[in-house]
PDB file of C-alpha atoms in Angstrom:
ATOM      1  CA  UNK A   1       7.359   4.322  16.071  1.00  0.00           C
ATOM      2  CA  UNK A   2       4.249   2.473  15.030  1.00  0.00           C
ATOM      3  CA  UNK A   3       3.815  -1.402  15.913  1.00  0.00           C
ATOM      4  CA  UNK A   4       2.005  -4.472  14.736  1.00  0.00           C
ATOM      5  CA  UNK A   5       1.965  -7.225  15.505  1.00  0.00           C
ATOM      6  CA  UNK A   6       0.813 -10.749  14.860  1.00  0.00           C
ATOM      7  CA  UNK A   7      -0.215 -13.762  16.252  1.00  0.00           C
ATOM      8  CA  UNK A   8       0.496 -16.631  16.859  1.00  0.00           C
ATOM      9  CA  UNK A   9       4.333 -16.222  15.634  1.00  0.00           C
ATOM     10  CA  UNK A  10       4.260 -19.861  14.460  1.00  0.00           C
ATOM     11  CA  UNK A  11       1.320 -21.937  14.163  1.00  0.00           C
ATOM     12  CA  UNK A  12       1.584 -26.445  13.045  1.00  0.00           C
ATOM     13  CA  UNK A  13      -1.820 -27.570  11.204  1.00  0.00           C
ATOM     14  CA  UNK A  14      -2.644 -30.733   9.770  1.00  0.00           C
ATOM     15  CA  UNK A  15      -3.497 -31.243   6.152  1.00  0.00           C
ATOM     16  CA  UNK A  16      -6.984 -30.065   5.287  1.00  0.00           C
ATOM     17  CA  UNK A  17      -7.682 -27.959   8.635  1.00  0.00           C
ATOM     18  CA  UNK A  18      -8.210 -24.039   8.426  1.00  0.00           C
ATOM     19  CA  UNK A  19      -5.546 -21.468  10.530  1.00  0.00           C
ATOM     20  CA  UNK A  20      -6.506 -17.888  11.463  1.00  0.00           C
ATOM     21  CA  UNK A  21      -3.830 -15.354  11.997  1.00  0.00           C
ATOM     22  CA  UNK A  22      -4.745 -11.487  13.366  1.00  0.00           C
ATOM     23  CA  UNK A  23      -2.428  -8.818  12.315  1.00  0.00           C
ATOM     24  CA  UNK A  24      -3.076  -5.954  15.137  1.00  0.00           C
ATOM     25  CA  UNK A  25      -1.745  -2.496  14.366  1.00  0.00           C
ATOM     26  CA  UNK A  26      -1.399  -1.585  17.807  1.00  0.00           C
ATOM     27  CA  UNK A  27      -1.264   2.456  18.458  1.00  0.00           C
ATOM     28  CA  UNK A  28      -2.306   3.926  15.163  1.00  0.00           C
ATOM     29  CA  UNK A  29      -5.171   3.131  13.219  1.00  0.00           C
ATOM     30  CA  UNK A  30      -4.743   0.931  10.022  1.00  0.00           C
ATOM     31  CA  UNK A  31      -6.994   2.024   7.149  1.00  0.00           C
ATOM     32  CA  UNK A  32      -5.035  -0.404   4.493  1.00  0.00           C
ATOM     33  CA  UNK A  33      -3.289  -3.416   5.713  1.00  0.00           C
ATOM     34  CA  UNK A  34      -1.169  -5.925   3.353  1.00  0.00           C
ATOM     35  CA  UNK A  35      -1.044  -9.740   3.722  1.00  0.00           C
ATOM     36  CA  UNK A  36       2.464 -10.789   2.162  1.00  0.00           C
ATOM     37  CA  UNK A  37       3.877 -14.345   2.059  1.00  0.00           C
ATOM     38  CA  UNK A  38       7.481 -15.150   2.027  1.00  0.00           C
ATOM     39  CA  UNK A  39       8.907 -18.361   0.886  1.00  0.00           C
ATOM     40  CA  UNK A  40      12.446 -19.792   2.019  1.00  0.00           C
ATOM     41  CA  UNK A  41      15.420 -17.191   0.179  1.00  0.00           C
ATOM     42  CA  UNK A  42      12.241 -15.960  -2.105  1.00  0.00           C
ATOM     43  CA  UNK A  43      10.781 -12.128  -1.649  1.00  0.00           C
ATOM     44  CA  UNK A  44       7.648 -10.808  -0.158  1.00  0.00           C
ATOM     45  CA  UNK A  45       5.113 -11.497  -2.587  1.00  0.00           C
ATOM     46  CA  UNK A  46       2.386  -9.798  -2.328  1.00  0.00           C
ATOM     47  CA  UNK A  47      -1.172 -11.709  -1.708  1.00  0.00           C
ATOM     48  CA  UNK A  48      -3.440  -9.117  -0.240  1.00  0.00           C
ATOM     49  CA  UNK A  49      -4.629  -5.866   0.714  1.00  0.00           C
ATOM     50  CA  UNK A  50      -7.151  -4.978   2.598  1.00  0.00           C
ATOM     51  CA  UNK A  51      -9.045  -1.125   3.654  1.00  0.00           C
ATOM     52  CA  UNK A  52     -10.878  -1.067   6.897  1.00  0.00           C
ATOM     53  CA  UNK A  53     -14.359  -2.194   6.432  1.00  0.00           C
ATOM     54  CA  UNK A  54     -14.265  -3.179   2.917  1.00  0.00           C
ATOM     55  CA  UNK A  55     -13.468  -6.277   0.652  1.00  0.00           C
ATOM     56  CA  UNK A  56      -9.781  -7.294   0.338  1.00  0.00           C
ATOM     57  CA  UNK A  57      -8.121  -6.702  -2.949  1.00  0.00           C
ATOM     58  CA  UNK A  58      -6.168 -10.053  -3.737  1.00  0.00           C
ATOM     59  CA  UNK A  59      -3.223 -10.339  -6.110  1.00  0.00           C
ATOM     60  CA  UNK A  60      -3.393 -12.657  -9.216  1.00  0.00           C
ATOM     61  CA  UNK A  61      -2.713 -15.737  -8.484  1.00  0.00           C
ATOM     62  CA  UNK A  62      -4.056 -15.584  -4.934  1.00  0.00           C
ATOM     63  CA  UNK A  63      -7.552 -18.175  -4.198  1.00  0.00           C
ATOM     64  CA  UNK A  64      -9.922 -15.690  -2.397  1.00  0.00           C
ATOM     65  CA  UNK A  65     -12.152 -18.299  -1.285  1.00  0.00           C
ATOM     66  CA  UNK A  66      -8.916 -19.853   0.422  1.00  0.00           C
ATOM     67  CA  UNK A  67      -7.022 -17.230   2.250  1.00  0.00           C
ATOM     68  CA  UNK A  68      -9.848 -15.407   3.515  1.00  0.00           C
ATOM     69  CA  UNK A  69      -9.221 -12.380   4.700  1.00  0.00           C
ATOM     70  CA  UNK A  70     -10.674  -9.627   7.033  1.00  0.00           C
ATOM     71  CA  UNK A  71     -10.889  -6.387   8.054  1.00  0.00           C
ATOM     72  CA  UNK A  72     -13.418  -4.948  10.559  1.00  0.00           C
ATOM     73  CA  UNK A  73     -11.625  -2.652  12.407  1.00  0.00           C
ATOM     74  CA  UNK A  74      -8.754  -0.094  11.615  1.00  0.00           C
ATOM     75  CA  UNK A  75      -6.990  -2.080  14.337  1.00  0.00           C
ATOM     76  CA  UNK A  76      -7.087  -5.804  13.705  1.00  0.00           C
ATOM     77  CA  UNK A  77      -7.579  -8.067   9.985  1.00  0.00           C
ATOM     78  CA  UNK A  78      -6.823 -11.320   9.884  1.00  0.00           C
ATOM     79  CA  UNK A  79      -6.379 -14.195   7.127  1.00  0.00           C
ATOM     80  CA  UNK A  80      -8.116 -17.498   7.566  1.00  0.00           C
ATOM     81  CA  UNK A  81      -6.158 -20.395   5.380  1.00  0.00           C
ATOM     82  CA  UNK A  82      -8.758 -22.756   4.761  1.00  0.00           C
ATOM     83  CA  UNK A  83      -8.081 -26.295   3.896  1.00  0.00           C
ATOM     84  CA  UNK A  84      -4.357 -26.581   4.141  1.00  0.00           C
ATOM     85  CA  UNK A  85      -2.331 -28.250   2.212  1.00  0.00           C
ATOM     86  CA  UNK A  86       1.578 -28.719   2.797  1.00  0.00           C
ATOM     87  CA  UNK A  87       2.087 -26.540   0.036  1.00  0.00           C
ATOM     88  CA  UNK A  88       0.648 -23.302   2.196  1.00  0.00           C
ATOM     89  CA  UNK A  89       3.972 -23.998   4.175  1.00  0.00           C
ATOM     90  CA  UNK A  90       5.243 -20.571   3.764  1.00  0.00           C
ATOM     91  CA  UNK A  91       6.374 -17.016   6.380  1.00  0.00           C
ATOM     92  CA  UNK A  92       2.881 -14.975   6.506  1.00  0.00           C
ATOM     93  CA  UNK A  93       3.275 -11.216   7.078  1.00  0.00           C
ATOM     94  CA  UNK A  94       1.224  -8.592   7.471  1.00  0.00           C
ATOM     95  CA  UNK A  95       1.916  -4.634   6.937  1.00  0.00           C
ATOM     96  CA  UNK A  96      -0.291  -1.529   8.250  1.00  0.00           C
ATOM     97  CA  UNK A  97      -0.370   2.133   6.985  1.00  0.00           C
ATOM     98  CA  UNK A  98      -2.189   4.286   7.621  1.00  0.00           C
ATOM     99  CA  UNK A  99      -4.160   7.058   5.081  1.00  0.00           C
ATOM    100  CA  UNK A 100      -1.424   9.944   4.309  1.00  0.00           C
ATOM    101  CA  UNK A 101       1.290   7.985   4.864  1.00  0.00           C
ATOM    102  CA  UNK A 102       3.682   6.157   2.620  1.00  0.00           C
ATOM    103  CA  UNK A 103       5.484   3.570   5.381  1.00  0.00           C
ATOM    104  CA  UNK A 104       4.422   0.084   6.103  1.00  0.00           C
ATOM    105  CA  UNK A 105       4.637  -1.187   9.282  1.00  0.00           C
ATOM    106  CA  UNK A 106       5.007  -4.940   9.005  1.00  0.00           C
ATOM    107  CA  UNK A 107       3.969  -7.104  11.821  1.00  0.00           C
ATOM    108  CA  UNK A 108       6.891  -9.863  12.613  1.00  0.00           C
ATOM    109  CA  UNK A 109       6.049 -12.402  11.097  1.00  0.00           C
ATOM    110  CA  UNK A 110       3.810 -16.258  11.473  1.00  0.00           C
ATOM    111  CA  UNK A 111       5.209 -19.002  10.422  1.00  0.00           C
ATOM    112  CA  UNK A 112       2.964 -21.908   9.187  1.00  0.00           C
ATOM    113  CA  UNK A 113       3.915 -25.281   8.886  1.00  0.00           C
ATOM    114  CA  UNK A 114       1.479 -27.750   7.590  1.00  0.00           C
ATOM    115  CA  UNK A 115       2.231 -31.471   7.946  1.00  0.00           C
TER     116      UNK A 115
ATOM    117  CA  UNK B   1       3.166  -4.702 -14.407  1.00  0.00           C
ATOM    118  CA  UNK B   2       7.057  -3.942 -12.321  1.00  0.00           C
ATOM    119  CA  UNK B   3      10.579  -5.603 -13.295  1.00  0.00           C
ATOM    120  CA  UNK B   4      12.541  -5.378 -10.211  1.00  0.00           C
ATOM    121  CA  UNK B   5      16.161  -6.020 -10.847  1.00  0.00           C
ATOM    122  CA  UNK B   6      19.644  -6.371  -7.422  1.00  0.00           C
ATOM    123  CA  UNK B   7      22.044  -8.263  -7.280  1.00  0.00           C
ATOM    124  CA  UNK B   8      21.412 -11.688  -5.424  1.00  0.00           C
ATOM    125  CA  UNK B   9      24.348 -11.785  -2.980  1.00  0.00           C
ATOM    126  CA  UNK B  10      27.273  -9.290  -1.735  1.00  0.00           C
ATOM    127  CA  UNK B  11      29.482  -9.504   0.602  1.00  0.00           C
ATOM    128  CA  UNK B  12      31.999  -6.547   2.104  1.00  0.00           C
ATOM    129  CA  UNK B  13      34.190  -6.325   4.703  1.00  0.00           C
ATOM    130  CA  UNK B  14      33.788  -4.843   8.231  1.00  0.00           C
ATOM    131  CA  UNK B  15      34.373  -0.656   8.526  1.00  0.00           C
ATOM    132  CA  UNK B  16      33.928  -0.895   4.602  1.00  0.00           C
ATOM    133  CA  UNK B  17      31.670   0.413   2.590  1.00  0.00           C
ATOM    134  CA  UNK B  18      28.985  -0.782   0.518  1.00  0.00           C
ATOM    135  CA  UNK B  19      26.638   0.081  -2.463  1.00  0.00           C
ATOM    136  CA  UNK B  20      23.585  -2.163  -3.213  1.00  0.00           C
ATOM    137  CA  UNK B  21      21.469  -1.377  -6.305  1.00  0.00           C
ATOM    138  CA  UNK B  22      18.367  -1.663  -8.074  1.00  0.00           C
ATOM    139  CA  UNK B  23      16.783  -1.228 -11.176  1.00  0.00           C
ATOM    140  CA  UNK B  24      13.169  -0.937 -11.692  1.00  0.00           C
ATOM    141  CA  UNK B  25      10.921  -1.013 -14.883  1.00  0.00           C
ATOM    142  CA  UNK B  26       7.151   0.851 -13.936  1.00  0.00           C
ATOM    143  CA  UNK B  27       4.368   2.942 -15.422  1.00  0.00           C
ATOM    144  CA  UNK B  28       3.011   5.071 -12.879  1.00  0.00           C
ATOM    145  CA  UNK B  29       6.096   4.955 -10.451  1.00  0.00           C
ATOM    146  CA  UNK B  30       4.991   6.561  -7.510  1.00  0.00           C
ATOM    147  CA  UNK B  31       8.362   5.895  -4.309  1.00  0.00           C
ATOM    148  CA  UNK B  32      10.828   3.477  -3.653  1.00  0.00           C
ATOM    149  CA  UNK B  33      11.738   2.043  -0.698  1.00  0.00           C
ATOM    150  CA  UNK B  34      14.836   0.004   0.637  1.00  0.00           C
ATOM    151  CA  UNK B  35      13.869  -2.550   3.996  1.00  0.00           C
ATOM    152  CA  UNK B  36      17.168  -4.516   6.022  1.00  0.00           C
ATOM    153  CA  UNK B  37      15.847  -8.011   6.730  1.00  0.00           C
ATOM    154  CA  UNK B  38      17.103 -10.573   9.084  1.00  0.00           C
ATOM    155  CA  UNK B  39      16.242 -13.982   7.878  1.00  0.00           C
ATOM    156  CA  UNK B  40      13.165 -15.159   9.585  1.00  0.00           C
ATOM    157  CA  UNK B  41      12.612 -11.857  10.745  1.00  0.00           C
ATOM    158  CA  UNK B  42      10.362  -9.377   9.069  1.00  0.00           C
ATOM    159  CA  UNK B  43      11.534  -6.630   6.651  1.00  0.00           C
ATOM    160  CA  UNK B  44      11.875  -3.225   8.405  1.00  0.00           C
ATOM    161  CA  UNK B  45      12.066   0.360   7.063  1.00  0.00           C
ATOM    162  CA  UNK B  46      15.465   1.831   5.406  1.00  0.00           C
ATOM    163  CA  UNK B  47      14.104   4.848   3.166  1.00  0.00           C
ATOM    164  CA  UNK B  48      11.888   5.958   1.378  1.00  0.00           C
ATOM    165  CA  UNK B  49      12.507   8.536  -2.109  1.00  0.00           C
ATOM    166  CA  UNK B  50      10.397  10.281  -4.212  1.00  0.00           C
ATOM    167  CA  UNK B  51      12.150  12.533  -5.480  1.00  0.00           C
ATOM    168  CA  UNK B  52      16.029  12.430  -7.436  1.00  0.00           C
ATOM    169  CA  UNK B  53      18.430  12.327  -5.344  1.00  0.00           C
ATOM    170  CA  UNK B  54      19.816  11.742  -2.783  1.00  0.00           C
ATOM    171  CA  UNK B  55      18.396  10.918   0.927  1.00  0.00           C
ATOM    172  CA  UNK B  56      21.287  10.570   4.258  1.00  0.00           C
ATOM    173  CA  UNK B  57      19.908   8.780   7.401  1.00  0.00           C
ATOM    174  CA  UNK B  58      23.291   7.875   9.402  1.00  0.00           C
ATOM    175  CA  UNK B  59      25.605   4.902   7.745  1.00  0.00           C
ATOM    176  CA  UNK B  60      22.399   4.694   5.812  1.00  0.00           C
ATOM    177  CA  UNK B  61      22.382   6.460   1.517  1.00  0.00           C
ATOM    178  CA  UNK B  62      19.480   5.711  -0.827  1.00  0.00           C
ATOM    179  CA  UNK B  63      19.625   7.247  -4.200  1.00  0.00           C
ATOM    180  CA  UNK B  64      17.263   7.346  -6.591  1.00  0.00           C
ATOM    181  CA  UNK B  65      17.240   8.358 -11.243  1.00  0.00           C
ATOM    182  CA  UNK B  66      13.629   8.375 -11.889  1.00  0.00           C
ATOM    183  CA  UNK B  67      14.748   8.451 -15.248  1.00  0.00           C
ATOM    184  CA  UNK B  68      17.404   5.566 -15.125  1.00  0.00           C
ATOM    185  CA  UNK B  69      14.623   3.599 -13.348  1.00  0.00           C
ATOM    186  CA  UNK B  70      17.771   3.485 -11.090  1.00  0.00           C
ATOM    187  CA  UNK B  71      18.571   3.406  -7.134  1.00  0.00           C
ATOM    188  CA  UNK B  72      21.107   1.838  -4.600  1.00  0.00           C
ATOM    189  CA  UNK B  73      21.598   2.044  -1.128  1.00  0.00           C
ATOM    190  CA  UNK B  74      25.028   3.094   0.181  1.00  0.00           C
ATOM    191  CA  UNK B  75      25.598   1.258   3.843  1.00  0.00           C
ATOM    192  CA  UNK B  76      28.984   2.720   5.815  1.00  0.00           C
ATOM    193  CA  UNK B  77      31.316   1.563   8.064  1.00  0.00           C
ATOM    194  CA  UNK B  78      30.031  -1.330   8.295  1.00  0.00           C
ATOM    195  CA  UNK B  79      29.573  -3.661  10.992  1.00  0.00           C
ATOM    196  CA  UNK B  80      28.602  -7.632  11.719  1.00  0.00           C
ATOM    197  CA  UNK B  81      24.638  -6.809  11.939  1.00  0.00           C
ATOM    198  CA  UNK B  82      24.270  -5.811   8.900  1.00  0.00           C
ATOM    199  CA  UNK B  83      24.839  -8.862   7.572  1.00  0.00           C
ATOM    200  CA  UNK B  84      20.815  -9.413   6.217  1.00  0.00           C
ATOM    201  CA  UNK B  85      19.086  -9.473   3.072  1.00  0.00           C
ATOM    202  CA  UNK B  86      18.060  -5.404   1.720  1.00  0.00           C
ATOM    203  CA  UNK B  87      15.242  -5.272  -0.190  1.00  0.00           C
ATOM    204  CA  UNK B  88      14.480  -2.889  -3.014  1.00  0.00           C
ATOM    205  CA  UNK B  89      10.283  -2.368  -3.659  1.00  0.00           C
ATOM    206  CA  UNK B  90       8.771   0.403  -6.180  1.00  0.00           C
ATOM    207  CA  UNK B  91       5.492   1.353  -5.322  1.00  0.00           C
ATOM    208  CA  UNK B  92       2.973   1.999  -8.077  1.00  0.00           C
ATOM    209  CA  UNK B  93      -0.368   3.530  -9.465  1.00  0.00           C
ATOM    210  CA  UNK B  94      -2.164   0.966 -11.159  1.00  0.00           C
ATOM    211  CA  UNK B  95      -5.028   1.771 -14.248  1.00  0.00           C
ATOM    212  CA  UNK B  96      -7.748   1.931 -10.947  1.00  0.00           C
ATOM    213  CA  UNK B  97      -5.604   4.575  -9.226  1.00  0.00           C
ATOM    214  CA  UNK B  98      -4.879   2.024  -6.731  1.00  0.00           C
ATOM    215  CA  UNK B  99      -1.508   1.826  -5.025  1.00  0.00           C
ATOM    216  CA  UNK B 100       1.195  -1.712  -4.912  1.00  0.00           C
ATOM    217  CA  UNK B 101       3.891  -2.190  -3.838  1.00  0.00           C
ATOM    218  CA  UNK B 102       6.135  -4.724  -5.040  1.00  0.00           C
ATOM    219  CA  UNK B 103       9.873  -6.117  -3.773  1.00  0.00           C
ATOM    220  CA  UNK B 104      12.477  -7.694  -5.671  1.00  0.00           C
ATOM    221  CA  UNK B 105      14.017 -10.207  -4.414  1.00  0.00           C
ATOM    222  CA  UNK B 106      16.525  -8.429  -2.658  1.00  0.00           C
ATOM    223  CA  UNK B 107      20.262  -8.887  -1.944  1.00  0.00           C
ATOM    224  CA  UNK B 108      22.047 -10.877   0.404  1.00  0.00           C
ATOM    225  CA  UNK B 109      25.222  -9.041   2.148  1.00  0.00           C
ATOM    226  CA  UNK B 110      26.889 -10.915   3.868  1.00  0.00           C
ATOM    227  CA  UNK B 111      29.985  -8.591   6.030  1.00  0.00           C
ATOM    228  CA  UNK B 112      32.880 -10.419   6.787  1.00  0.00           C
ATOM    229  CA  UNK B 113      35.784  -9.162   9.916  1.00  0.00           C
TER     230      UNK B 113
END
């Protein structure tokens, strides 16, 4: 099956710093990538959808200037959390899909802790 | 918008059968997914239904009734490793033709000996 990787798997950073999370599709070209956030004991909340070569579409309530998404190639999307705050501590999961398919393949997730 | 409801928790016995229900309300339905998520891990795909009826895949089956806005996931011959959260997710098309998948809050299933 299709494989999606994320890096790093976990990161600890200080308030005010920025953190970049990478999402890669390893064996397929991802025309669309999704970024989710999951707080403890809650479900996945879609943050944004990105299509290769175009600007990401953010969900209501997600600050696009704080969560910068870049989908520069068909195999890589990045999420940068800028000016991180302890409230941004969460489990960030990306998923990828190629055109004409319905299934999303999820990465293993990145656990972010902001101190 | 969407409204997806599923039970918060369920407990079942090893070897038994359990049915996890999901109801949803959406205006542009375009498919329903079931995912399994173990604690601290990303979700893994279980099934996809877009037409009414039952889809069987090994020990897992998923049913959809679009007219009722209802789906269930059926797990047979439960094993201890089936203890996990099961997420119902609905895909719909918004007014701009943009596809979006929204997840329910998940049902935490505990399998006991």
